[in-house]
Coordinates of N, CA and C in Angstrom, one line a residue:
X1 N -49.7 -39.3 -152.5 CA -48.4 -39.9 -152.1 C -47.5 -38.9 -151.3
X2 N -46.8 -39.5 -150.4 CA -45.9 -38.6 -149.6 C -44.5 -39.1 -149.8
X3 N -43.6 -38.2 -149.6 CA -42.2 -38.6 -149.6 C -41.7 -38.5 -148.2
X4 N -41.0 -39.5 -147.7 CA -40.5 -39.6 -146.4 C -39.2 -38.9 -146.2
X5 N -39.1 -38.0 -145.3 CA -37.8 -37.3 -145.1 C -37.0 -38.1 -144.0
X6 N -35.9 -38.7 -144.5 CA -35.1 -39.6 -143.6 C -33.7 -39.3 -143.7
X7 N -33.0 -39.3 -142.6 CA -31.5 -39.3 -142.6 C -30.9 -38.0 -143.0
X8 N -31.7 -36.9 -143.0 CA -31.2 -35.6 -143.5 C -30.0 -35.2 -142.7
X9 N -30.0 -35.4 -141.4 CA -28.8 -34.9 -140.6 C -27.6 -35.6 -141.0
X10 N -27.6 -36.9 -141.2 CA -26.5 -37.7 -141.7 C -26.0 -37.3 -143.1
X11 N -27.0 -37.1 -144.0 CA -26.7 -36.7 -145.3 C -26.1 -35.3 -145.4
X12 N -26.6 -34.4 -144.6 CA -26.1 -33.1 -144.6 C -24.7 -33.0 -144.0
X13 N -24.4 -33.8 -143.0 CA -23.1 -33.8 -142.4 C -22.1 -34.4 -143.4
X14 N -22.5 -35.4 -144.1 CA -21.7 -36.0 -145.1 C -21.3 -35.1 -146.2
X15 N -22.3 -34.4 -146.8 CA -22.1 -33.5 -147.9 C -21.4 -32.2 -147.5
X16 N -21.6 -31.8 -146.2 CA -20.8 -30.6 -145.8 C -19.3 -31.0 -145.8
X17 N -19.0 -32.2 -145.4 CA -17.6 -32.6 -145.5 C -17.1 -32.7 -146.9
X18 N -18.0 -33.1 -147.8 CA -17.6 -33.2 -149.2 C -17.6 -31.9 -149.9
X19 N -18.4 -30.9 -149.5 CA -18.5 -29.7 -150.2 C -19.4 -29.9 -151.5
X20 N -20.1 -31.0 -151.5 CA -21.0 -31.3 -152.6 C -22.4 -31.2 -152.3
X21 N -23.3 -31.7 -153.2 CA -24.7 -31.7 -152.9 C -25.2 -33.1 -152.9
X22 N -26.4 -33.3 -152.2 CA -26.9 -34.7 -152.1 C -27.1 -35.4 -153.5
X23 N -27.5 -34.6 -154.5 CA -27.7 -35.2 -155.8 C -26.5 -36.0 -156.3
X24 N -25.4 -35.6 -155.9 CA -24.2 -36.2 -156.5 C -23.8 -37.5 -155.8
X25 N -24.3 -37.8 -154.6 CA -23.9 -39.0 -153.8 C -25.0 -39.9 -153.5
X26 N -26.3 -39.5 -153.7 CA -27.4 -40.3 -153.3 C -28.4 -40.4 -154.4
X27 N -29.0 -41.6 -154.5 CA -30.1 -41.8 -155.4 C -31.3 -41.1 -154.8
X28 N -32.3 -40.8 -155.7 CA -33.6 -40.2 -155.2 C -34.4 -41.1 -154.4
X29 N -35.1 -40.6 -153.3 CA -35.9 -41.4 -152.5 C -37.2 -41.9 -153.3
X30 N -37.7 -43.0 -152.8 CA -38.9 -43.5 -153.4 C -40.1 -42.7 -152.9
X31 N -41.1 -42.6 -153.8 CA -42.4 -42.1 -153.3 C -43.2 -43.2 -152.7
X32 N -43.9 -43.0 -151.7 CA -44.7 -44.0 -151.0 C -46.2 -43.8 -151.3
X33 N -46.9 -44.9 -151.6 CA -48.3 -44.9 -151.9 C -49.1 -45.5 -150.7
X34 N -48.4 -46.0 -149.7 CA -49.0 -46.6 -148.6 C -48.9 -45.6 -147.4
X35 N -50.0 -45.6 -146.6 CA -50.0 -44.8 -145.4 C -48.9 -45.2 -144.4
X36 N -48.2 -44.3 -143.8 CA -47.1 -44.7 -142.8 C -47.7 -45.5 -141.7
X37 N -46.9 -46.4 -141.2 CA -47.2 -47.2 -140.0 C -46.9 -46.4 -138.8
X38 N -47.2 -47.0 -137.6 CA -46.8 -46.4 -136.3 C -45.3 -46.3 -136.2
X39 N -44.6 -47.4 -136.7 CA -43.1 -47.4 -136.7 C -42.6 -46.2 -137.6
X40 N -43.2 -46.0 -138.7 CA -42.8 -45.0 -139.6 C -43.0 -43.6 -139.0
X41 N -44.1 -43.4 -138.3 CA -44.3 -42.2 -137.5 C -43.3 -41.9 -136.5
X42 N -42.9 -43.0 -135.7 CA -41.9 -42.8 -134.7 C -40.5 -42.5 -135.3
X43 N -40.2 -43.2 -136.4 CA -39.0 -42.9 -137.1 C -38.9 -41.5 -137.6
X44 N -40.0 -41.0 -138.1 CA -40.1 -39.6 -138.6 C -39.9 -38.6 -137.4
X45 N -40.5 -38.9 -136.3 CA -40.2 -38.1 -135.1 C -38.8 -38.2 -134.7
X46 N -38.2 -39.4 -134.8 CA -36.8 -39.5 -134.5 C -35.9 -38.6 -135.3
X47 N -36.1 -38.6 -136.6 CA -35.3 -37.7 -137.4 C -35.5 -36.2 -137.1
X48 N -36.8 -35.9 -136.8 CA -37.0 -34.5 -136.4 C -36.3 -34.1 -135.1
X49 N -36.2 -35.0 -134.2 CA -35.4 -34.8 -133.0 C -34.0 -34.7 -133.3
X50 N -33.5 -35.5 -134.2 CA -32.1 -35.5 -134.6 C -31.7 -34.1 -135.2
X51 N -32.6 -33.6 -136.1 CA -32.4 -32.4 -136.8 C -32.4 -31.2 -135.8
X52 N -33.0 -31.3 -134.7 CA -33.0 -30.2 -133.7 C -31.8 -30.4 -132.7
X53 N -31.0 -31.5 -132.9 CA -29.9 -31.7 -132.0 C -30.2 -32.5 -130.8
X54 N -31.4 -33.0 -130.6 CA -31.7 -33.8 -129.5 C -31.4 -35.3 -129.8
X55 N -30.2 -35.7 -129.8 CA -29.7 -37.0 -130.2 C -30.3 -38.1 -129.3
X56 N -30.3 -37.9 -128.0 CA -30.8 -38.9 -127.1 C -32.3 -39.2 -127.4
X57 N -33.1 -38.1 -127.5 CA -34.5 -38.3 -127.9 C -34.7 -39.0 -129.2
X58 N -33.8 -38.6 -130.2 CA -33.9 -39.3 -131.5 C -33.6 -40.8 -131.4
X59 N -32.6 -41.1 -130.6 CA -32.3 -42.5 -130.4 C -33.5 -43.3 -129.7
X60 N -34.1 -42.6 -128.7 CA -35.2 -43.3 -128.0 C -36.4 -43.5 -129.0
X61 N -36.7 -42.5 -129.8 CA -37.8 -42.6 -130.7 C -37.5 -43.7 -131.8
X62 N -36.2 -43.8 -132.2 CA -35.8 -44.8 -133.2 C -36.0 -46.2 -132.5
X63 N -35.6 -46.3 -131.3 CA -35.7 -47.6 -130.6 C -37.2 -47.9 -130.4
X64 N -38.1 -46.9 -130.2 CA -39.5 -47.1 -130.1 C -40.0 -47.6 -131.4
X65 N -39.5 -47.0 -132.5 CA -40.0 -47.5 -133.9 C -39.6 -48.9 -134.1
X66 N -38.4 -49.3 -133.6 CA -37.9 -50.7 -133.8 C -38.8 -51.6 -132.9
X67 N -39.2 -51.2 -131.7 CA -40.0 -52.0 -130.9 C -41.4 -52.2 -131.6
X68 N -41.9 -51.1 -132.2 CA -43.2 -51.2 -132.9 C -43.2 -52.1 -134.1
X69 N -42.0 -52.2 -134.8 CA -41.8 -53.0 -135.9 C -40.4 -53.3 -136.1
X70 N -39.9 -54.4 -135.6 CA -38.4 -54.7 -135.6 C -37.8 -54.8 -137.0
X71 N -38.7 -55.0 -138.0 CA -38.1 -55.0 -139.4 C -38.3 -53.7 -140.2
X72 N -38.7 -52.7 -139.5 CA -38.9 -51.4 -140.1 C -37.5 -50.8 -140.4
X73 N -37.1 -50.6 -141.6 CA -35.7 -50.2 -141.8 C -35.4 -48.8 -141.4
X74 N -36.4 -47.9 -141.4 CA -36.2 -46.5 -141.0 C -35.9 -46.3 -139.5
X75 N -36.5 -47.2 -138.7 CA -36.1 -47.1 -137.3 C -34.7 -47.4 -137.0
X76 N -34.2 -48.4 -137.7 CA -32.8 -48.8 -137.6 C -31.9 -47.7 -138.2
X77 N -32.3 -47.2 -139.4 CA -31.5 -46.1 -140.1 C -31.4 -44.9 -139.2
X78 N -32.6 -44.5 -138.7 CA -32.6 -43.3 -137.8 C -31.8 -43.5 -136.5
X79 N -31.9 -44.7 -136.0 CA -31.1 -45.0 -134.8 C -29.6 -44.9 -135.1
X80 N -29.2 -45.4 -136.3 CA -27.8 -45.2 -136.7 C -27.4 -43.8 -136.8
X81 N -28.3 -43.0 -137.3 CA -28.0 -41.5 -137.5 C -27.8 -40.9 -136.1
X82 N -28.7 -41.2 -135.1 CA -28.6 -40.7 -133.8 C -27.3 -41.2 -133.1
X83 N -27.0 -42.5 -133.3 CA -25.8 -43.1 -132.6 C -24.6 -42.5 -133.2
X84 N -24.6 -42.2 -134.5 CA -23.5 -41.5 -135.1 C -23.2 -40.1 -134.4
X85 N -24.3 -39.4 -134.2 CA -24.2 -38.1 -133.6 C -23.7 -38.2 -132.2
X86 N -24.0 -39.3 -131.5 CA -23.6 -39.6 -130.1 C -22.2 -40.2 -130.1
X87 N -21.5 -40.3 -131.2 CA -20.2 -40.8 -131.3 C -20.1 -42.3 -130.9
X88 N -21.1 -43.0 -131.1 CA -21.2 -44.4 -130.8 C -21.0 -45.2 -132.2
X89 N -19.8 -45.1 -132.6 CA -19.4 -45.6 -134.0 C -19.8 -47.0 -134.3
X90 N -19.4 -47.9 -133.5 CA -19.7 -49.3 -133.8 C -21.2 -49.6 -133.7
X91 N -21.9 -49.0 -132.8 CA -23.4 -49.1 -132.7 C -24.1 -48.5 -133.9
X92 N -23.6 -47.4 -134.4 CA -24.1 -46.7 -135.5 C -23.9 -47.6 -136.8
X93 N -22.7 -48.1 -137.0 CA -22.5 -49.0 -138.1 C -23.4 -50.2 -138.1
X94 N -23.6 -50.7 -137.0 CA -24.4 -51.9 -136.8 C -25.9 -51.6 -137.1
X95 N -26.3 -50.4 -136.7 CA -27.7 -50.0 -137.0 C -27.9 -49.7 -138.5
X96 N -26.9 -49.1 -139.1 CA -27.0 -48.9 -140.6 C -27.0 -50.3 -141.3
X97 N -26.2 -51.2 -140.8 CA -26.2 -52.6 -141.4 C -27.6 -53.2 -141.3
X98 N -28.2 -53.1 -140.1 CA -29.5 -53.7 -139.9 C -30.5 -53.0 -140.9
X99 N -30.4 -51.7 -141.0 CA -31.4 -51.0 -141.9 C -31.2 -51.5 -143.3
X100 N -30.0 -51.7 -143.7 CA -29.7 -52.2 -145.1 C -30.4 -53.6 -145.3
X101 N -30.3 -54.4 -144.3 CA -30.9 -55.8 -144.4 C -32.5 -55.7 -144.5
X102 N -33.1 -54.7 -143.9 CA -34.5 -54.6 -143.8 C -35.1 -53.8 -145.0
X103 N -34.3 -53.0 -145.7 CA -34.9 -52.4 -146.9 C -35.2 -53.4 -147.9
X104 N -36.3 -53.3 -148.6 CA -36.6 -54.3 -149.6 C -35.7 -54.1 -150.8
X105 N -35.6 -55.2 -151.6 CA -34.7 -55.1 -152.8 C -35.1 -54.0 -153.7
X106 N -36.4 -53.7 -153.7 CA -36.9 -52.6 -154.6 C -36.6 -51.2 -154.1
X107 N -36.2 -51.1 -152.9 CA -35.9 -49.8 -152.3 C -34.4 -49.5 -152.4
X108 N -33.9 -49.3 -153.6 CA -32.5 -49.0 -153.9 C -32.0 -47.8 -153.1
X109 N -32.8 -46.8 -153.1 CA -32.3 -45.6 -152.3 C -32.1 -45.9 -150.9
X110 N -33.1 -46.6 -150.2 CA -32.9 -46.9 -148.8 C -31.7 -47.7 -148.6
X111 N -31.5 -48.8 -149.4 CA -30.4 -49.7 -149.2 C -29.1 -48.9 -149.4
X112 N -29.1 -48.0 -150.4 CA -27.9 -47.2 -150.7 C -27.5 -46.3 -149.6
X113 N -28.4 -45.6 -149.0 CA -28.0 -44.7 -147.9 C -27.6 -45.4 -146.7
X114 N -28.2 -46.6 -146.5 CA -27.8 -47.4 -145.3 C -26.3 -47.9 -145.5
X115 N -26.0 -48.3 -146.7 CA -24.6 -48.7 -147.0 C -23.7 -47.5 -146.8
X116 N -24.1 -46.4 -147.4 CA -23.3 -45.2 -147.3 C -23.1 -44.8 -145.8
X117 N -24.2 -44.9 -145.0 CA -24.1 -44.6 -143.6 C -23.0 -45.4 -142.9
X118 N -23.0 -46.7 -143.2 CA -22.0 -47.6 -142.6 C -20.6 -47.1 -142.9
X119 N -20.3 -46.9 -144.2 CA -19.0 -46.5 -144.6 C -18.6 -45.1 -144.0
X120 N -19.5 -44.2 -144.1 CA -19.3 -42.8 -143.6 C -18.9 -42.7 -142.1
X121 N -19.7 -43.4 -141.3 CA -19.5 -43.3 -139.9 C -18.1 -43.9 -139.5
X122 N -17.6 -44.9 -140.2 CA -16.3 -45.5 -140.0 C -15.2 -44.6 -140.5
X123 N -15.4 -44.0 -141.7 CA -14.4 -43.1 -142.3 C -14.2 -41.8 -141.4
X124 N -15.3 -41.3 -140.8 CA -15.2 -40.1 -140.0 C -14.2 -40.3 -138.8
X125 N -14.1 -41.5 -138.4 CA -13.2 -41.7 -137.2 C -11.9 -42.3 -137.7
X126 N -11.6 -42.4 -139.0 CA -10.4 -42.8 -139.6 C -10.2 -44.3 -139.6
X127 N -11.3 -45.1 -139.5 CA -11.3 -46.5 -139.6 C -11.4 -47.0 -141.1
X128 N -10.3 -46.6 -141.8 CA -10.3 -46.8 -143.3 C -10.3 -48.3 -143.6
X129 N -9.7 -49.2 -142.9 CA -9.7 -50.6 -143.2 C -11.1 -51.1 -143.2
X130 N -12.0 -50.6 -142.3 CA -13.4 -51.0 -142.3 C -14.2 -50.3 -143.3
X131 N -13.9 -49.0 -143.5 CA -14.8 -48.2 -144.4 C -14.6 -48.5 -145.9
X132 N -13.3 -48.7 -146.3 CA -13.0 -48.8 -147.7 C -13.8 -49.9 -148.4
X133 N -13.9 -51.2 -147.8 CA -14.7 -52.2 -148.5 C -16.2 -51.8 -148.6
X134 N -16.7 -51.1 -147.6 CA -18.1 -50.7 -147.6 C -18.3 -49.7 -148.7
X135 N -17.4 -48.7 -148.8 CA -17.5 -47.7 -149.9 C -17.5 -48.4 -151.3
X136 N -16.7 -49.5 -151.4 CA -16.6 -50.2 -152.7 C -18.0 -51.0 -152.9
X137 N -18.5 -51.5 -151.8 CA -19.8 -52.2 -151.9 C -20.9 -51.2 -152.4
X138 N -20.9 -50.0 -151.8 CA -21.8 -49.0 -152.2 C -21.6 -48.6 -153.6
X139 N -20.4 -48.4 -154.1 CA -20.1 -48.0 -155.4 C -20.6 -49.1 -156.4
X140 N -20.3 -50.3 -156.1 CA -20.8 -51.4 -156.9 C -22.3 -51.5 -157.0
X141 N -23.0 -51.2 -155.8 CA -24.4 -51.3 -155.7 C -25.1 -50.2 -156.6
X142 N -24.6 -49.0 -156.6 CA -25.2 -47.8 -157.3 C -24.7 -47.6 -158.7
X143 N -23.6 -48.2 -159.0 CA -22.9 -47.8 -160.2 C -23.7 -47.7 -161.5
X144 N -24.6 -48.6 -161.7 CA -25.4 -48.6 -163.0 C -26.4 -47.5 -162.9
X145 N -27.0 -47.2 -161.8 CA -28.0 -46.2 -161.7 C -27.4 -44.8 -161.5
X146 N -26.3 -44.7 -160.8 CA -25.7 -43.4 -160.5 C -24.2 -43.4 -160.5
X147 N -23.6 -43.4 -161.7 CA -22.1 -43.5 -161.8 C -21.4 -42.4 -161.0
X148 N -22.0 -41.2 -160.9 CA -21.3 -40.1 -160.2 C -21.2 -40.5 -158.7
X149 N -22.3 -41.1 -158.1 CA -22.3 -41.5 -156.7 C -21.2 -42.6 -156.5
X150 N -21.1 -43.5 -157.5 CA -20.1 -44.6 -157.4 C -18.7 -44.0 -157.4
X151 N -18.5 -43.0 -158.3 CA -17.2 -42.3 -158.4 C -16.9 -41.6 -157.1
X152 N -17.9 -41.0 -156.5 CA -17.6 -40.3 -155.2 C -17.2 -41.2 -154.1
X153 N -17.9 -42.4 -154.1 CA -17.5 -43.4 -153.1 C -16.1 -43.8 -153.3
X154 N -15.7 -44.0 -154.5 CA -14.3 -44.5 -154.8 C -13.3 -43.4 -154.5
X155 N -13.7 -42.1 -154.6 CA -12.8 -41.0 -154.2 C -12.7 -41.1 -152.7
X156 N -13.7 -41.3 -152.0 CA -13.6 -41.5 -150.5 C -12.7 -42.6 -150.1
X157 N -12.8 -43.7 -150.9 CA -11.9 -44.9 -150.6 C -10.5 -44.4 -150.7
X158 N -10.1 -43.7 -151.7 CA -8.8 -43.3 -152.0 C -8.3 -42.3 -151.0
X159 N -9.2 -41.4 -150.5 CA -8.8 -40.3 -149.7 C -8.9 -40.6 -148.2
X160 N -9.4 -41.8 -147.9 CA -9.5 -42.1 -146.5 C -8.2 -42.2 -145.8
X161 N -8.1 -41.6 -144.6 CA -6.8 -41.5 -143.9 C -7.1 -41.6 -142.4
X162 N -6.3 -42.4 -141.7 CA -6.5 -42.5 -140.2 C -6.2 -41.1 -139.6
X163 N -6.8 -40.9 -138.5 CA -6.5 -39.6 -137.8 C -5.1 -39.4 -137.5
X164 N -4.6 -38.2 -137.6 CA -3.1 -38.0 -137.3 C -2.9 -38.1 -135.8
X165 N -1.8 -38.6 -135.4 CA -1.5 -38.7 -134.0 C -0.6 -37.6 -133.6
X166 N -1.0 -36.9 -132.5 CA -0.2 -35.8 -132.0 C 0.7 -36.3 -130.9
X167 N 1.9 -35.8 -130.9 CA 2.9 -36.2 -129.8 C 3.1 -35.1 -128.9

């Protein structure tokens, strides 16, 4: 069995802002017993490109993963991660939303990080009106399995603030 390394750049940036560790905000990833598909391989290459700072290449590889399998959630998730790095907020939120839809109901970790990605990308640009209900959806989704992660999301809801305007 292999464990798929996904979304590390997004998670690291999130937790750097928090000053916390991934264990406090995210559920553990699932172990996979099935060999990765071509789309999975491209998505893995995408996140590797993202981790090296090559956001354009990461986005292209994520798009290639989506072309190989339009319902592969990791292609959408990794695309969201790259789009977030490229400051394409609405596109990133949309990609994370697509990823959430394609994760199976049994992949709670995948769904949870896709929801978190949506909220986090909006919060980072001060779009609290949009981020707060998504953080609450995340908190409700993970609450029974990870009360600490739910509490963290609710802390983010309360502390969200639009960017200050300079005159």
